[in-house]
Short mmCIF file of C-alpha atoms in Angstrom, two decimals:
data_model
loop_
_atom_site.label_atom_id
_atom_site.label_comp_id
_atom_site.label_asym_id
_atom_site.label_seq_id
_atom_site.Cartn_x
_atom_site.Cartn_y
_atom_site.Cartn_z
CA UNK H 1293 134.10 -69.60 -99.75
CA UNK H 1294 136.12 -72.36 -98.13
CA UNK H 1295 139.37 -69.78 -98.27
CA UNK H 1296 137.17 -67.71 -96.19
CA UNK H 1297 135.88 -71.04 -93.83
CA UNK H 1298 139.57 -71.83 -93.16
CA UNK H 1299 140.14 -68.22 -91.89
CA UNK H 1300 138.23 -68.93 -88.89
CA UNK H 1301 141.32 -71.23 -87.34
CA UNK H 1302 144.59 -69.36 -89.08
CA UNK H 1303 146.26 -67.37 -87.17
CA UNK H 1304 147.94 -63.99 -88.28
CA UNK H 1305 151.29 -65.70 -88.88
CA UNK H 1306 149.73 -68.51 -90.71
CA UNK H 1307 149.45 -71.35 -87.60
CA UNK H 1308 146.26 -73.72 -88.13
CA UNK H 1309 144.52 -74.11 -84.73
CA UNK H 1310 142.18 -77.07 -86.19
CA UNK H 1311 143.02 -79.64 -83.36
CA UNK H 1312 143.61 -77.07 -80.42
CA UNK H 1313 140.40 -76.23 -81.64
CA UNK H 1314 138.46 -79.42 -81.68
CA UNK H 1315 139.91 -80.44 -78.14
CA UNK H 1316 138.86 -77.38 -76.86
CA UNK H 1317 135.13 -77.47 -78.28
CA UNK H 1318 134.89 -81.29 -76.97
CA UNK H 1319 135.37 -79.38 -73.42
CA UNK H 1320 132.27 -77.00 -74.72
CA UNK H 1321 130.30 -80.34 -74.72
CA UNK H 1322 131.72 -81.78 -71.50
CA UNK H 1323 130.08 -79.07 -69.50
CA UNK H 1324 126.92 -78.54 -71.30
CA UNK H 1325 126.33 -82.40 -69.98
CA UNK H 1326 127.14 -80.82 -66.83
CA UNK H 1327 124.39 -78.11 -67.10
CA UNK H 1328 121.95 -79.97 -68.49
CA UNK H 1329 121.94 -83.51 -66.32
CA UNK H 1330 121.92 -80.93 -63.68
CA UNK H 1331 118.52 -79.12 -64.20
CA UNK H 1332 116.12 -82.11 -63.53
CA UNK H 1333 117.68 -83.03 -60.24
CA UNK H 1334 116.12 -80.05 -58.28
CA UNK H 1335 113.07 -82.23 -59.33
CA UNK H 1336 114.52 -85.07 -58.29
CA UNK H 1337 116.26 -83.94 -55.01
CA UNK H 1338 113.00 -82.17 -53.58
CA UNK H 1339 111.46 -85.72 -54.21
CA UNK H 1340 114.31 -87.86 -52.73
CA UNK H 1341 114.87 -85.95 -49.50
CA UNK H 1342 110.97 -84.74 -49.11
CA UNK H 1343 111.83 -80.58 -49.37
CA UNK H 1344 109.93 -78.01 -51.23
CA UNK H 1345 111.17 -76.54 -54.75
CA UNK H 1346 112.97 -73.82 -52.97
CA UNK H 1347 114.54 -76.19 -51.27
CA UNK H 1348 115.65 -78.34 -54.31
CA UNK H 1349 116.68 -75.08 -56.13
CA UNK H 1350 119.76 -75.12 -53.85
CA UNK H 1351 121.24 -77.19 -56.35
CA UNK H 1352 121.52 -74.70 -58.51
CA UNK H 1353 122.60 -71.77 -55.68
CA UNK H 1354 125.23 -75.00 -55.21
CA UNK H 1355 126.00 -75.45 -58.91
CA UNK H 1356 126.50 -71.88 -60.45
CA UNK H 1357 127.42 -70.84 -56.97
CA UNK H 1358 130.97 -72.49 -58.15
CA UNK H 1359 131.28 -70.76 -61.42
CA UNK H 1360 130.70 -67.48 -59.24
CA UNK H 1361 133.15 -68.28 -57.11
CA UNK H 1362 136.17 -69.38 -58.67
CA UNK H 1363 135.65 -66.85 -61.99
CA UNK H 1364 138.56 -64.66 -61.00
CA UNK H 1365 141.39 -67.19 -59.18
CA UNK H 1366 140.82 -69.20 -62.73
CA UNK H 1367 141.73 -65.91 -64.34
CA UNK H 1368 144.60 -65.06 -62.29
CA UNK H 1369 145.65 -68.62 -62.75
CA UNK H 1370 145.16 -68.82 -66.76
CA UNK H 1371 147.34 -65.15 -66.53
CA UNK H 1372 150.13 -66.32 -64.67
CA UNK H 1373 150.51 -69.88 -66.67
CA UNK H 1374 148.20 -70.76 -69.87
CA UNK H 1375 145.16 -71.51 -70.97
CA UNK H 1376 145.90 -74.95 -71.42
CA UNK H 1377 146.87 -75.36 -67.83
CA UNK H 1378 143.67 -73.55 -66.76
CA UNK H 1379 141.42 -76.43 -68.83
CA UNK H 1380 143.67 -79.46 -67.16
CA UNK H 1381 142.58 -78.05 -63.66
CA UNK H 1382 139.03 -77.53 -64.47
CA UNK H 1383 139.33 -80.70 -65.76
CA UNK H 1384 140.78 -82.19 -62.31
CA UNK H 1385 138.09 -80.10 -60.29
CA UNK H 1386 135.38 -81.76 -62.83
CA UNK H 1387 136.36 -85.17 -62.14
CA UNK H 1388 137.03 -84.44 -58.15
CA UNK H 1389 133.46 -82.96 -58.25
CA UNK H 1390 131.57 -85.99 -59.87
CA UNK H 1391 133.43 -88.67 -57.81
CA UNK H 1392 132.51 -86.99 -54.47
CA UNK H 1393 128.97 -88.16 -55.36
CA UNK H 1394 129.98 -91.47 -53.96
CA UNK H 1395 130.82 -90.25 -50.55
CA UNK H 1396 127.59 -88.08 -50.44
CA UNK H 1397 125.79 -91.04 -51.26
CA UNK H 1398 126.96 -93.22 -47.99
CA UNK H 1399 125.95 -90.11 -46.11
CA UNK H 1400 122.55 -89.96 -46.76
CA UNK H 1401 122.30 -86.45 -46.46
CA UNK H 1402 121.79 -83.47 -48.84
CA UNK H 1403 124.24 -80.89 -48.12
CA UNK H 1404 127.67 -82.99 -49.03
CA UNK H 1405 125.66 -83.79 -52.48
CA UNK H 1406 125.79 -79.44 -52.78
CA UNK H 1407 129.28 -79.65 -51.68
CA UNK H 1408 130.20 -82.05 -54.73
CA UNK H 1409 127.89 -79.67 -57.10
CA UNK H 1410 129.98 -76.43 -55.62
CA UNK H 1411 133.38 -78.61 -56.43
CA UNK H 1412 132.44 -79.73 -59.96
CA UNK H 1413 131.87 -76.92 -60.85
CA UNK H 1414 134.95 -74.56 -59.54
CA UNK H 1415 136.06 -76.70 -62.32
CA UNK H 1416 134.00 -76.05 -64.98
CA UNK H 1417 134.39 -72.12 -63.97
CA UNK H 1418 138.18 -73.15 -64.75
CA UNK H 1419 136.96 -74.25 -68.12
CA UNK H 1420 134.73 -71.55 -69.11
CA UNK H 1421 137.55 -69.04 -68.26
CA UNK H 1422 139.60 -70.42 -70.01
CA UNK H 1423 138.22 -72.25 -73.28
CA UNK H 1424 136.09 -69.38 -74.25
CA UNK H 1425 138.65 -66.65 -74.28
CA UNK H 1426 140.95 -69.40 -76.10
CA UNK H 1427 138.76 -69.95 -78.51
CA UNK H 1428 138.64 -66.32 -79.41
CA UNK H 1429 142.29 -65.76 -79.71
CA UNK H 1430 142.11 -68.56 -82.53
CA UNK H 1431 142.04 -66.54 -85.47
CA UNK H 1432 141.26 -63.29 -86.79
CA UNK H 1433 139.11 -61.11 -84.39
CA UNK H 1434 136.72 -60.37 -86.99
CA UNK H 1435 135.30 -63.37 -86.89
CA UNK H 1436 136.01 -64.26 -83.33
CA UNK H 1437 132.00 -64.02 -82.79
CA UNK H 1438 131.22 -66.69 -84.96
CA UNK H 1439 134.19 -69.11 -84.03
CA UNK H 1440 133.00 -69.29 -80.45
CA UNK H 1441 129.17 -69.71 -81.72
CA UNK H 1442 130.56 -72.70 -83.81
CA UNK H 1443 132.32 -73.97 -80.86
CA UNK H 1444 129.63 -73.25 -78.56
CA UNK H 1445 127.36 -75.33 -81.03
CA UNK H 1446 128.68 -78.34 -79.38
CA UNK H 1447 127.10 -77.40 -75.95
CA UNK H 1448 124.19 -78.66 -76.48
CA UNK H 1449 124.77 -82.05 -78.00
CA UNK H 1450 126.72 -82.50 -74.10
CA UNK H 1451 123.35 -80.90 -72.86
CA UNK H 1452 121.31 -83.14 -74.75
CA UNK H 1453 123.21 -86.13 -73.61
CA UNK H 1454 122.74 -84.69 -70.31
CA UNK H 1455 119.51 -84.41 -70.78
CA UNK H 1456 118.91 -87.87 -72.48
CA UNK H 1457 120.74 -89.52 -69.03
CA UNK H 1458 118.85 -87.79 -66.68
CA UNK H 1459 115.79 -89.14 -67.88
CA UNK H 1460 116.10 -93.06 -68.99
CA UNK H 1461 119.47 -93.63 -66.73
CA UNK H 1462 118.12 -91.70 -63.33
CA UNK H 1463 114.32 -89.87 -63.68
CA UNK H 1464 113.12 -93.31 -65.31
CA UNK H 1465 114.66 -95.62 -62.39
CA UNK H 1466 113.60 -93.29 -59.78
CA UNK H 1467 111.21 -95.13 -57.22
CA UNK H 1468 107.91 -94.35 -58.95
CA UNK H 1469 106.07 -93.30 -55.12
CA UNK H 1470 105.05 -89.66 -56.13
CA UNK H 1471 105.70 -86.94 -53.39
CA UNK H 1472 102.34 -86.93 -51.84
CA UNK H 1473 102.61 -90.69 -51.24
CA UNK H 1474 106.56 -90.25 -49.99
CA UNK H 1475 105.34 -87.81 -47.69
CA UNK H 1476 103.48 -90.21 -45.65
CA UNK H 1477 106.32 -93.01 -45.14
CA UNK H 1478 107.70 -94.25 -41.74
CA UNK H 1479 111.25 -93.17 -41.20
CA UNK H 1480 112.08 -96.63 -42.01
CA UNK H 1481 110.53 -96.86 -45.31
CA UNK H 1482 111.65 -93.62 -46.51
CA UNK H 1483 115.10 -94.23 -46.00
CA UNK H 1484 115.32 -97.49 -47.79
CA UNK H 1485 113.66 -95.87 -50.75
CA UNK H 1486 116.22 -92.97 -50.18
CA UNK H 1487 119.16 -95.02 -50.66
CA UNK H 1488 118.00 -96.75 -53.33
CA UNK H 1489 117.01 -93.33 -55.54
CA UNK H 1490 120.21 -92.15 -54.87
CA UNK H 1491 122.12 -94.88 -55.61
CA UNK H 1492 120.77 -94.77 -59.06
CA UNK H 1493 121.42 -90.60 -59.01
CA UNK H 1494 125.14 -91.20 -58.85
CA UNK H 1495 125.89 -93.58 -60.96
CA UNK H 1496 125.88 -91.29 -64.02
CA UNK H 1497 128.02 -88.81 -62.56
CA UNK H 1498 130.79 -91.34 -61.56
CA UNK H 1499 130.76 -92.08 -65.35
CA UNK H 1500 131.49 -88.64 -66.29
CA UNK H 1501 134.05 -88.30 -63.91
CA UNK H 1502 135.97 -91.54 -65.72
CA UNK H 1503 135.15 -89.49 -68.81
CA UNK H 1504 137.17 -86.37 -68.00
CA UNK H 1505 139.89 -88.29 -66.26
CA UNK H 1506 140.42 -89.49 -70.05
CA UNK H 1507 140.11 -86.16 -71.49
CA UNK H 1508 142.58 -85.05 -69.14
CA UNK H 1509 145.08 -87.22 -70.17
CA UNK H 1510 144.27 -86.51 -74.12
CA UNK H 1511 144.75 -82.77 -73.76
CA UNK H 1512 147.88 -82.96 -70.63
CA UNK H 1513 149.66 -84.81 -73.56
CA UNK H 1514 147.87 -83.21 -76.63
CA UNK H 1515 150.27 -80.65 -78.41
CA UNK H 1516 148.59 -77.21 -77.74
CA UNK H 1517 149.59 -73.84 -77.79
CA UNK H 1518 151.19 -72.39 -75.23
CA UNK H 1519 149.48 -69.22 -75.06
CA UNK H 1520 151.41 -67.50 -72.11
CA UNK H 1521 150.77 -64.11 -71.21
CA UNK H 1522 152.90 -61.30 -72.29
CA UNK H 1523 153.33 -60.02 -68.97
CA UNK H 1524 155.01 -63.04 -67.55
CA UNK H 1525 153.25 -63.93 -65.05
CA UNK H 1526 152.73 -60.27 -63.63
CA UNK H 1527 149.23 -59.65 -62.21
CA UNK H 1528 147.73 -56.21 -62.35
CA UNK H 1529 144.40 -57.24 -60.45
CA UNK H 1530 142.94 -54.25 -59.41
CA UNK H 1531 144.30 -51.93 -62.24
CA UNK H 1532 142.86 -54.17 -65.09
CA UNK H 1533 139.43 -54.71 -63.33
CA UNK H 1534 139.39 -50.99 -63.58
CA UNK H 1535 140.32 -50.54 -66.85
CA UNK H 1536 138.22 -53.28 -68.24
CA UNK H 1537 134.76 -52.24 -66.22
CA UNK H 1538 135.08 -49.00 -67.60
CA UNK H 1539 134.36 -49.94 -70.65
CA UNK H 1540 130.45 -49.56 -71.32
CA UNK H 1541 130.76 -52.61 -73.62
CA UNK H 1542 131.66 -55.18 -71.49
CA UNK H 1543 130.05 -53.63 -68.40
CA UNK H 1544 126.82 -53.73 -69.50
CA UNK H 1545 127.96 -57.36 -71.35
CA UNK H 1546 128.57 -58.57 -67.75
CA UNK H 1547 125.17 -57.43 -66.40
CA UNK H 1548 123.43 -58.86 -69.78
CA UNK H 1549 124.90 -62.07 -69.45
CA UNK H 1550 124.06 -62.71 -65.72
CA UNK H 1551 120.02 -61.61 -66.33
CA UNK H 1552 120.60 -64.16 -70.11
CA UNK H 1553 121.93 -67.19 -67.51
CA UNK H 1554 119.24 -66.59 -65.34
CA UNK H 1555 116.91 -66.82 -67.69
CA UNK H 1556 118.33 -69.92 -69.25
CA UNK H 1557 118.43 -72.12 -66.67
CA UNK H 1558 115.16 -71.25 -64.70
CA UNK H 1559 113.13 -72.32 -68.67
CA UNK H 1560 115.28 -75.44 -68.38
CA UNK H 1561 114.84 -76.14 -64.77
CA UNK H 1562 111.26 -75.44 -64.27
CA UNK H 1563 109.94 -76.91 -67.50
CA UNK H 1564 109.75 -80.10 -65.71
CA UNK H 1565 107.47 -78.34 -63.05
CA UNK H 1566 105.65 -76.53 -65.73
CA UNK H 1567 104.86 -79.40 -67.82
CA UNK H 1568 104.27 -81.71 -65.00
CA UNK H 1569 101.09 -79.66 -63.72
CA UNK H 1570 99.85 -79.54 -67.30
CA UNK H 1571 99.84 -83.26 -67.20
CA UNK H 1572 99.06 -84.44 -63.91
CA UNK H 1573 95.72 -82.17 -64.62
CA UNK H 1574 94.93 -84.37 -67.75
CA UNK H 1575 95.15 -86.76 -65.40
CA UNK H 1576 98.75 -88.71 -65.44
CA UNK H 1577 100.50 -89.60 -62.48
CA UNK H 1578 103.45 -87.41 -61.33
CA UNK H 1579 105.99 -89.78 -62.33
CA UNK H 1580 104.50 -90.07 -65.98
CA UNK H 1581 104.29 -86.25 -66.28
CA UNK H 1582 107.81 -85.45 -65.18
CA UNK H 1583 109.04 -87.95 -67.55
CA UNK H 1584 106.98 -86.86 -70.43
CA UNK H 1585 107.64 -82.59 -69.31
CA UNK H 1586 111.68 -83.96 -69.50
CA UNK H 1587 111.44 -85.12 -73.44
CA UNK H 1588 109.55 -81.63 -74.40
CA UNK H 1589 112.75 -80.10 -72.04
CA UNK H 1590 114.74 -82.70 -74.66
CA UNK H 1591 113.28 -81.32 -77.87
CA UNK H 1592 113.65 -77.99 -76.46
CA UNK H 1593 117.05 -78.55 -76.57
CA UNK H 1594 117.30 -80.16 -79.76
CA UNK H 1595 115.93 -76.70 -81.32
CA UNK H 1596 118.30 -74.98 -79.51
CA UNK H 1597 120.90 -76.81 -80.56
CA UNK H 1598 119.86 -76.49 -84.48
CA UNK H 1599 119.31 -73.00 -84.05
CA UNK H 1600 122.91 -71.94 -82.65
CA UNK H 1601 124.28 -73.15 -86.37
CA UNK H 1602 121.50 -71.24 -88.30
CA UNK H 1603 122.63 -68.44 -86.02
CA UNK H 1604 125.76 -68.68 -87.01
CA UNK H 1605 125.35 -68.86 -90.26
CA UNK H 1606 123.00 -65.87 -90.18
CA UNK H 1607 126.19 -63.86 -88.02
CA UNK H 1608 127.64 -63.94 -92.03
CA UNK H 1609 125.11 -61.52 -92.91
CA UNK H 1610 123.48 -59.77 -89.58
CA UNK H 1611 125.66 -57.53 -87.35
CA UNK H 1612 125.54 -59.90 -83.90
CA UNK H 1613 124.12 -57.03 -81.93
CA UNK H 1614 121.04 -57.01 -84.21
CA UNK H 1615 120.31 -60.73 -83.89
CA UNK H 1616 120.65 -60.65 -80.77
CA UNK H 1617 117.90 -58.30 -79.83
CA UNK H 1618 115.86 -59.65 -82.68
CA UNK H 1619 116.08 -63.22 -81.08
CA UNK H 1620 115.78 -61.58 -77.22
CA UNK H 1621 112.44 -59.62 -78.59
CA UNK H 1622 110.89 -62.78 -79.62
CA UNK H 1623 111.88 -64.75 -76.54
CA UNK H 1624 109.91 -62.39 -74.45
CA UNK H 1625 106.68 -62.50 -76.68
CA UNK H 1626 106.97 -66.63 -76.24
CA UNK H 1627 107.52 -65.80 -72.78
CA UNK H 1628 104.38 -63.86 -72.62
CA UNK H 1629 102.64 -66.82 -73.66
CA UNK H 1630 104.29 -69.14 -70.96
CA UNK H 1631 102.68 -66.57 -68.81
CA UNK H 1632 99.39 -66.26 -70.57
CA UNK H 1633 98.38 -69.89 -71.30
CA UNK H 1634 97.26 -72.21 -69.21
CA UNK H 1635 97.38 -75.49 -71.39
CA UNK H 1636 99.93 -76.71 -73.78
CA UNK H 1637 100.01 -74.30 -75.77
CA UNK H 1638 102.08 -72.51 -73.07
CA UNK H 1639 104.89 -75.72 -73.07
CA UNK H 1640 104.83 -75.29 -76.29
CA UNK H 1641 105.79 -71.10 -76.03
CA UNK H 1642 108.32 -72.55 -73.10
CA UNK H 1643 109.82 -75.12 -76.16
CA UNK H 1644 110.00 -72.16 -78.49
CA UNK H 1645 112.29 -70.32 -76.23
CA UNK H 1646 114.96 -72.38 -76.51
CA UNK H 1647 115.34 -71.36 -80.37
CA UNK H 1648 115.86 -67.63 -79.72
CA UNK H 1649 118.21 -68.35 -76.35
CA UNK H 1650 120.63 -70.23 -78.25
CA UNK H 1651 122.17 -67.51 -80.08
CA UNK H 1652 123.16 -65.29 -76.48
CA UNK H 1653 125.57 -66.59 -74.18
CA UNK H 1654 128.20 -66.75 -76.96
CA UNK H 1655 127.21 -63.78 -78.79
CA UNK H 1656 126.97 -61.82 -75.39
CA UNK H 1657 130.38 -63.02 -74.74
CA UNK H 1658 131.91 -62.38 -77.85
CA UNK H 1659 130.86 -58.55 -78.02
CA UNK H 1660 131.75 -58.28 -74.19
CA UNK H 1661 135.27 -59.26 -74.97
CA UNK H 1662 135.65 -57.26 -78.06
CA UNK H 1663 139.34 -55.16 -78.15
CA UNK H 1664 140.28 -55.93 -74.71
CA UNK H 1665 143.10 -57.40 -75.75
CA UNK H 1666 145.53 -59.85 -73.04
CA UNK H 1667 142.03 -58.06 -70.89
CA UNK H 1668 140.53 -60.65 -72.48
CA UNK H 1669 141.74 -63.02 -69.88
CA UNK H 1670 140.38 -61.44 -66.74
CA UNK H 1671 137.56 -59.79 -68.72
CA UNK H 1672 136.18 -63.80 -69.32
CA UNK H 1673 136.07 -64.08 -65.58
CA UNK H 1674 134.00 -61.43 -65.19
CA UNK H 1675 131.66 -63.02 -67.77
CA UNK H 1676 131.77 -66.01 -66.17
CA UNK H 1677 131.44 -64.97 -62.77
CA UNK H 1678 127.63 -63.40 -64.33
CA UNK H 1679 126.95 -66.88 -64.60
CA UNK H 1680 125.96 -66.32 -60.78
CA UNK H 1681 122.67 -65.26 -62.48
CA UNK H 1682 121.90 -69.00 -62.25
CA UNK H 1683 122.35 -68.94 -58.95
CA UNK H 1684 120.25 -66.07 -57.49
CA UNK H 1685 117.45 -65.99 -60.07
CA UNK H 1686 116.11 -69.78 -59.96
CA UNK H 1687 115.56 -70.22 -56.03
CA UNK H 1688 113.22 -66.55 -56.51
CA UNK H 1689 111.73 -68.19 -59.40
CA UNK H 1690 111.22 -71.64 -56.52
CA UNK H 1691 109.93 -69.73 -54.18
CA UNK H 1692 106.93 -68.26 -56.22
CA UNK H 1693 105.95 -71.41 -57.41
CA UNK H 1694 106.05 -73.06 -54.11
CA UNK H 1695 103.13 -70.65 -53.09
CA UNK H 1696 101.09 -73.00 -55.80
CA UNK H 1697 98.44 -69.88 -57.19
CA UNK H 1698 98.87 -66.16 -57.17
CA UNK H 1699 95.65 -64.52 -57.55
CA UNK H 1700 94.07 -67.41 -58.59
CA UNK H 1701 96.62 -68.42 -61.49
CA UNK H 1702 99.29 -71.13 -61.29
CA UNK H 1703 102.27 -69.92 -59.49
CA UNK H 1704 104.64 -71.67 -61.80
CA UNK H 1705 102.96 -69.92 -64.33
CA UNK H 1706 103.37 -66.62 -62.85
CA UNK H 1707 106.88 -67.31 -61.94
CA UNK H 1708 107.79 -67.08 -65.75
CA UNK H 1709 107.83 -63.35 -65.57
CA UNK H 1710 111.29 -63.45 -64.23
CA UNK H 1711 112.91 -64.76 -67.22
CA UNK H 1712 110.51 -62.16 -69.25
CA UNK H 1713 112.42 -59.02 -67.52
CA UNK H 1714 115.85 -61.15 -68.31
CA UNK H 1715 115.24 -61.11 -71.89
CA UNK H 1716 114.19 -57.19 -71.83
CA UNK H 1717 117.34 -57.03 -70.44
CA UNK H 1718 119.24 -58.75 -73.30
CA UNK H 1719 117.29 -57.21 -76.04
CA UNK H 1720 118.22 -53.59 -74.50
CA UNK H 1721 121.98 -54.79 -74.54
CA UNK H 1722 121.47 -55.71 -77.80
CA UNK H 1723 120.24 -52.48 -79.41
CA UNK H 1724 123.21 -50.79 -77.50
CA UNK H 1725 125.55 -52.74 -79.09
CA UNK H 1726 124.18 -52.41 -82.87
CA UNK H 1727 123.33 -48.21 -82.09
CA UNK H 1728 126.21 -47.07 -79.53
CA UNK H 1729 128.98 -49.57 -79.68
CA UNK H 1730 129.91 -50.19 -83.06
CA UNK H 1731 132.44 -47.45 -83.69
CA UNK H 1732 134.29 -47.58 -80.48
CA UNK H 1733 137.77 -48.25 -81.02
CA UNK H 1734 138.91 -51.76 -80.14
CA UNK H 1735 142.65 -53.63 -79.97
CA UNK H 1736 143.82 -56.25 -81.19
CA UNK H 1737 142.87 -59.69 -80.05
CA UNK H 1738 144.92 -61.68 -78.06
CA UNK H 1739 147.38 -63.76 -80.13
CA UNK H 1740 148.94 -67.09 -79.37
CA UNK H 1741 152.19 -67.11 -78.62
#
């Protein structure tokens, strides 16, 4: 058994990847605190500036906008030097990103605040480019699946420290004035309580940014593999995106991954909206409900987290095309009742969730990537680049549940079928992949050189 354990970081020639490997996956955590400290300011925005949900949401267009955005140059960059130099620029772009918080602060305005989001997170499209593909190419490729779920198991604890700081570091110092009550401030009272929300918003991002300045220097003077592509430097843009999109595999990977993203990050965004009506009806005030709706979004997390190590543990035994439907099946019944109820026994569904989404981005990724080979490298960006699903899907889900009922039901309620036709999405990709795609032939995985 642990013979078989220590396969998962030997290479073919014998090289142990154990501390490339643990740098790396401390990067995995770095930007799930990203994600996840993220999702409760389109709450927070919408109150500090006095805009609607939709509004708010742009944080997110802002945020993934960036992975979108920068999937391919980071690809083309990571080609033509290393992965390792890919991860220090992320890294730079990370830090650049969280420090321009300061400067949109002294504005007082919005839009540089989406400028900083679109910055930070060119870098962490740097990362994701890079990290997952070399995390991959760190072993054998039969069990490349379940090397980057164990790495991605590390995402959430960064999202749950995300999490954990968005609430008692920036939601919990927040002026308590609910939106109603905002609404009806002089201009000269709003703005004083303006600067003071937002100068408790940015102090946890100018943290992070000292954070990965450190981590930058760990890993720019860490020992890592070089892992240069074979072709020198050459860049076969066009040709490869060809070759690699016409492969049903990852094509339908790429269009699996951006509906799974979606879905994702509008249960994490718009729990806090979900649980706050819930609350505010049993008769809390809007500040207490948010607060309360953010530690169920916490313990959602929490079961997400201890469900991506059961699920990899159960990739020992299940083919990961199988689980993966299995899991994206029961997402959309718990979706149903997100839908369905009205009380908390819909948060709860909304909580469950989390446990079945845990297993997909990584297991998505690692199927999409399967036998492509040094393809891997630009085939990652096109993974990444599906993170735009975060992007598109969450203002659409804003903008239903800014018309407050549909047909007499809560809108945020109704909103939740968007994430239901994401996970029919990922459960059809999944039975394609256990039925169709199992015998098509597949190269080796990249090696490090």
């Amino acid at each position: 058994m642990m013979k078989k354990d220590t396969g998962l970081l030997t290479g073919k020639n014998g090289e142990n990847y154990l501390i490339p490997f643990i740098l790396i996956t401390a990067c995995f955590a770095l930007w799930g605190f990203a994600n996840d400290i993220t999702n409760p300011m389109v709450k927070a925005f919408s109150k500090i500036f006095r805009m609607s949900v939709t509004d708010g949401a742009l944080v997110q267009v802002a945020f993934y906008g960036g992975y979108f955005a920068m999937a391919f140059p980071a690809a083309m960059f990571i080609r033509k030097y290393s992965y390792k130099a890919g991860i220090l620029l992320g890294l730079a772009l990370y830090a650049a990103g969280a420090f321009l918080f300061f400067p949109a602060k002294m504005s007082g305005e919005y839009y540089p605040f989406l400028l900083a989001y679109f910055i930070l997170t060119c870098g962490l499209s740097f990362l994701e480019t890079s990290a997952n593909p070399y995390i991959l190419s760190m072993g054998s490729e039969e069990t490349a699946t379940r090397r980057l779920n164990l790495a991605q198991s590390f995402n959430p604890i960064g999202s749950l420290l995300g999490m954990y700081v968005a609430m008692n570091f920036i939601q919990a110092k927040l002026d308590p004035m609910d939106s109603a009550q905002r609404a009806m401030l002089n201009d000269t009272d709003f703005t004083a309580i303006k600067e003071h929300d937002l100068s408790v918003l940015i102090q946890p991002y100018l943290i992070i940014g000292l954070v990965i300045v450190f981590m930058f220097l760990l890993i720019r003077f860490a020992r890592m593999p070089k892992n240069q592509d074979l072709s020198h430097g050459k860049i076969d843009f066009l040709p490869t995106l060809k070759r690699i999109f016409s492969i049903p595999r990852y094509r339908e990977g790429v269009v699996a991954q951006f509906f799974y993203v979606g879905a994702q990050i509008m249960c994490w965004t718009f729990i806090i909206q979900y649980g706050t009506r819930i609350f505010m009806e049993q008769g809390m005030s809007e500040k207490a409900a948010e607060i309360l709706s953010q530690k169920y979004n916490i313990v959602a997390m929490l079961i997400f987290c201890v469900s991506r190590f059961v699920c990899t543990f159960l990739l020992r035994y299940l083919k990961p095309g199988k689980l993966l439907s299995i899991l994206a099946v029961a997402a959309g019944c718990f979706t149903i009742g997100v839908i369905t109820f009205q009380n908390i026994g819909g948060l709860y569904c909304l909580v469950a969730v989390s446990a079945c989404m845990s297993l997909m981005f990584p297991t998505i990724y690692g199927i999409a990537l399967k036998g492509l080979g040094e393809d891997a490298k630009f085939g990652a960006a096109g993974l990444v680049m599906a993170i735009l699903g975060g992007s598109i899907l969450p203002p659409l889900q804003a903008s239903i549940i800014d018309l407050q009922t549909v047909f007499n039901f809560p809108a945020v309620n109704v909103s939740f079928i968007l994430p239901l036709i994401c996970f029919v999405v990922v459960a059809f990709y999944g039975y394609r992949t256990n039925s169709q795609f199992n015998h098509s032939p597949s190269k080796e995985a990249p090696s490090l050189s």
